[in-house]
Amino acid sequence: MDRLLAVAVAVAVLCLLSGVHSTSFKIVNKCRHTVWPGLLSGANTAQLPTTGFALPSGASRTVPLPRSWSGRIWGRTLCGRDSQGRFACGTGDCGSGEVECGGGGAKPPATLAEFTLNGADGLDFYDVSLVDGYNLPMLVVARGGKRGGCSATGCLVDLNGACPAQLKVASGNGTGRAVACRSACEAFGDPQYCCSGPYATPDTCQPSPYSLFFKNACPRSYSYAYDDKTSTYTCAGADYIIIFCPLPYTSQKVLTARKESAKLLPLVNKTTLYLMSKYASGASFSGLLQVQFAWGFAISVLTSVILFWPYL
């Protein structure tokens, strides 16, 4: 018995010395409606014990993960069962026919949080991607990290209302309210938007007016395939909070408390938020982009107050 105890203690000490520990995702729903998170492990990575569940408005759930894990998480909306009992969602559906995705990924368009835990140099690599389109605002916050920038990232803006007409996905067979915003790649299938064929390198695939729509609104999010420099973040030894529909003013308080570097791109482009609310009624997409670039970040405190009042 003494020898077994000694072995157990030795193993525990080795684990502590080597920094081996698990990670967790605390998934929080701040939306005014239920969200059904989906989780998909990457290639050569085992699926998690849960791959999907319902998360009512205001609720949260913590999901433990192995220390070395890669995969993605997203939110499904407008979900329910059809007359045959098959579970399906209006956005982000994973095609499993059940609440659990069971290895199925999100059908675009969907906002994705992507992770590689315990990667190179023991760092976690994470991002929020709009490359496959957008359906929900999302914020990722690293908690308790020991190395790396551990910066927050995400897209805090509801882009659906201001989505360009060519990219917009609407409920009710396309006649209802906007519920998602497609990528230009999905909408048009053009290699220059998909970074494929002759455009399959960083030198040949450049931001498009459509990817800039996403980037201007959500500066830290991936907007196209080679948007790495301003969109991938690192941390070591952290747990992560993933928030659907984060409140912009609350998120700004979080960043202020964390004393993030002034060199980082902002999480929220306030000018773009204001302009999108102005152009959401149907003004031209090209007009919106022209005004975005012309105005830059010149917005007053009064405009910010007007902008954020629906979230207060």
JSON list of N, CA and C in Angstrom, two decimals, residues 5-31:
[
{"chain": "A", "resi": 5, "resn": "LEU", "atom": "N", "xyz": [0.98, 4.27, -2.77]},
{"chain": "A", "resi": 5, "resn": "LEU", "atom": "CA", "xyz": [0.80, 5.67, -2.41]},
{"chain": "A", "resi": 5, "resn": "LEU", "atom": "C", "xyz": [1.97, 6.51, -2.90]},
{"chain": "A", "resi": 6, "resn": "ALA", "atom": "N", "xyz": [3.17, 5.96, -2.76]},
{"chain": "A", "resi": 6, "resn": "ALA", "atom": "CA", "xyz": [4.36, 6.69, -3.20]},
{"chain": "A", "resi": 6, "resn": "ALA", "atom": "C", "xyz": [4.33, 6.91, -4.71]},
{"chain": "A", "resi": 7, "resn": "VAL", "atom": "N", "xyz": [3.90, 5.88, -5.45]},
{"chain": "A", "resi": 7, "resn": "VAL", "atom": "CA", "xyz": [3.82, 6.01, -6.90]},
{"chain": "A", "resi": 7, "resn": "VAL", "atom": "C", "xyz": [2.80, 7.07, -7.29]},
{"chain": "A", "resi": 8, "resn": "ALA", "atom": "N", "xyz": [1.63, 7.06, -6.62]},
{"chain": "A", "resi": 8, "resn": "ALA", "atom": "CA", "xyz": [0.59, 8.04, -6.92]},
{"chain": "A", "resi": 8, "resn": "ALA", "atom": "C", "xyz": [1.07, 9.46, -6.67]},
{"chain": "A", "resi": 9, "resn": "VAL", "atom": "N", "xyz": [1.77, 9.65, -5.55]},
{"chain": "A", "resi": 9, "resn": "VAL", "atom": "CA", "xyz": [2.31, 10.98, -5.23]},
{"chain": "A", "resi": 9, "resn": "VAL", "atom": "C", "xyz": [3.33, 11.41, -6.28]},
{"chain": "A", "resi": 10, "resn": "ALA", "atom": "N", "xyz": [4.19, 10.47, -6.69]},
{"chain": "A", "resi": 10, "resn": "ALA", "atom": "CA", "xyz": [5.21, 10.79, -7.69]},
{"chain": "A", "resi": 10, "resn": "ALA", "atom": "C", "xyz": [4.58, 11.21, -9.01]},
{"chain": "A", "resi": 11, "resn": "VAL", "atom": "N", "xyz": [3.53, 10.50, -9.42]},
{"chain": "A", "resi": 11, "resn": "VAL", "atom": "CA", "xyz": [2.84, 10.85, -10.66]},
{"chain": "A", "resi": 11, "resn": "VAL", "atom": "C", "xyz": [2.22, 12.24, -10.57]},
{"chain": "A", "resi": 12, "resn": "ALA", "atom": "N", "xyz": [1.60, 12.53, -9.42]},
{"chain": "A", "resi": 12, "resn": "ALA", "atom": "CA", "xyz": [0.98, 13.84, -9.23]},
{"chain": "A", "resi": 12, "resn": "ALA", "atom": "C", "xyz": [2.01, 14.97, -9.30]},
{"chain": "A", "resi": 13, "resn": "VAL", "atom": "N", "xyz": [3.17, 14.72, -8.66]},
{"chain": "A", "resi": 13, "resn": "VAL", "atom": "CA", "xyz": [4.23, 15.73, -8.67]},
{"chain": "A", "resi": 13, "resn": "VAL", "atom": "C", "xyz": [4.75, 15.96, -10.08]},
{"chain": "A", "resi": 14, "resn": "LEU", "atom": "N", "xyz": [4.94, 14.86, -10.82]},
{"chain": "A", "resi": 14, "resn": "LEU", "atom": "CA", "xyz": [5.42, 14.99, -12.21]},
{"chain": "A", "resi": 14, "resn": "LEU", "atom": "C", "xyz": [4.44, 15.78, -13.06]},
{"chain": "A", "resi": 15, "resn": "CYS", "atom": "N", "xyz": [3.14, 15.53, -12.85]},
{"chain": "A", "resi": 15, "resn": "CYS", "atom": "CA", "xyz": [2.12, 16.27, -13.61]},
{"chain": "A", "resi": 15, "resn": "CYS", "atom": "C", "xyz": [2.18, 17.75, -13.31]},
{"chain": "A", "resi": 16, "resn": "LEU", "atom": "N", "xyz": [2.38, 18.08, -12.01]},
{"chain": "A", "resi": 16, "resn": "LEU", "atom": "CA", "xyz": [2.45, 19.48, -11.63]},
{"chain": "A", "resi": 16, "resn": "LEU", "atom": "C", "xyz": [3.67, 20.14, -12.23]},
{"chain": "A", "resi": 17, "resn": "LEU", "atom": "N", "xyz": [4.82, 19.41, -12.16]},
{"chain": "A", "resi": 17, "resn": "LEU", "atom": "CA", "xyz": [6.05, 19.98, -12.66]},
{"chain": "A", "resi": 17, "resn": "LEU", "atom": "C", "xyz": [6.01, 20.18, -14.18]},
{"chain": "A", "resi": 18, "resn": "SER", "atom": "N", "xyz": [5.33, 19.30, -14.86]},
{"chain": "A", "resi": 18, "resn": "SER", "atom": "CA", "xyz": [5.28, 19.38, -16.32]},
{"chain": "A", "resi": 18, "resn": "SER", "atom": "C", "xyz": [4.18, 20.31, -16.81]},
{"chain": "A", "resi": 19, "resn": "GLY", "atom": "N", "xyz": [3.39, 20.85, -15.89]},
{"chain": "A", "resi": 19, "resn": "GLY", "atom": "CA", "xyz": [2.35, 21.80, -16.27]},
{"chain": "A", "resi": 19, "resn": "GLY", "atom": "C", "xyz": [1.14, 21.16, -16.92]},
{"chain": "A", "resi": 20, "resn": "VAL", "atom": "N", "xyz": [0.96, 19.84, -16.75]},
{"chain": "A", "resi": 20, "resn": "VAL", "atom": "CA", "xyz": [-0.16, 19.15, -17.36]},
{"chain": "A", "resi": 20, "resn": "VAL", "atom": "C", "xyz": [-1.42, 19.42, -16.57]},
{"chain": "A", "resi": 21, "resn": "HIS", "atom": "N", "xyz": [-2.42, 19.94, -17.19]},
{"chain": "A", "resi": 21, "resn": "HIS", "atom": "CA", "xyz": [-3.69, 20.17, -16.53]},
{"chain": "A", "resi": 21, "resn": "HIS", "atom": "C", "xyz": [-4.76, 20.32, -17.59]},
{"chain": "A", "resi": 22, "resn": "SER", "atom": "N", "xyz": [-5.98, 20.23, -17.17]},
{"chain": "A", "resi": 22, "resn": "SER", "atom": "CA", "xyz": [-7.08, 20.33, -18.12]},
{"chain": "A", "resi": 22, "resn": "SER", "atom": "C", "xyz": [-7.47, 21.79, -18.31]},
{"chain": "A", "resi": 23, "resn": "THR", "atom": "N", "xyz": [-8.28, 22.01, -19.32]},
{"chain": "A", "resi": 23, "resn": "THR", "atom": "CA", "xyz": [-8.79, 23.33, -19.64]},
{"chain": "A", "resi": 23, "resn": "THR", "atom": "C", "xyz": [-10.31, 23.27, -19.63]},
{"chain": "A", "resi": 24, "resn": "SER", "atom": "N", "xyz": [-10.95, 24.41, -19.48]},
{"chain": "A", "resi": 24, "resn": "SER", "atom": "CA", "xyz": [-12.42, 24.41, -19.53]},
{"chain": "A", "resi": 24, "resn": "SER", "atom": "C", "xyz": [-12.91, 25.59, -20.34]},
{"chain": "A", "resi": 25, "resn": "PHE", "atom": "N", "xyz": [-14.07, 25.39, -20.96]},
{"chain": "A", "resi": 25, "resn": "PHE", "atom": "CA", "xyz": [-14.81, 26.45, -21.62]},
{"chain": "A", "resi": 25, "resn": "PHE", "atom": "C", "xyz": [-16.04, 26.75, -20.77]},
{"chain": "A", "resi": 26, "resn": "LYS", "atom": "N", "xyz": [-16.19, 27.99, -20.33]},
{"chain": "A", "resi": 26, "resn": "LYS", "atom": "CA", "xyz": [-17.46, 28.41, -19.73]},
{"chain": "A", "resi": 26, "resn": "LYS", "atom": "C", "xyz": [-18.24, 29.11, -20.82]},
{"chain": "A", "resi": 27, "resn": "ILE", "atom": "N", "xyz": [-19.34, 28.51, -21.25]},
{"chain": "A", "resi": 27, "resn": "ILE", "atom": "CA", "xyz": [-20.13, 29.03, -22.36]},
{"chain": "A", "resi": 27, "resn": "ILE", "atom": "C", "xyz": [-21.34, 29.76, -21.80]},
{"chain": "A", "resi": 28, "resn": "VAL", "atom": "N", "xyz": [-21.48, 31.03, -22.15]},
{"chain": "A", "resi": 28, "resn": "VAL", "atom": "CA", "xyz": [-22.49, 31.91, -21.56]},
{"chain": "A", "resi": 28, "resn": "VAL", "atom": "C", "xyz": [-23.41, 32.43, -22.67]},
{"chain": "A", "resi": 29, "resn": "ASN", "atom": "N", "xyz": [-24.71, 32.39, -22.43]},
{"chain": "A", "resi": 29, "resn": "ASN", "atom": "CA", "xyz": [-25.68, 32.92, -23.39]},
{"chain": "A", "resi": 29, "resn": "ASN", "atom": "C", "xyz": [-26.28, 34.22, -22.89]},
{"chain": "A", "resi": 30, "resn": "LYS", "atom": "N", "xyz": [-25.87, 35.33, -23.48]},
{"chain": "A", "resi": 30, "resn": "LYS", "atom": "CA", "xyz": [-26.43, 36.64, -23.16]},
{"chain": "A", "resi": 30, "resn": "LYS", "atom": "C", "xyz": [-27.49, 37.07, -24.18]},
{"chain": "A", "resi": 31, "resn": "CYS", "atom": "N", "xyz": [-27.79, 36.19, -25.14]},
{"chain": "A", "resi": 31, "resn": "CYS", "atom": "CA", "xyz": [-28.83, 36.51, -26.11]},
{"chain": "A", "resi": 31, "resn": "CYS", "atom": "C", "xyz": [-30.21, 36.50, -25.44]}
]
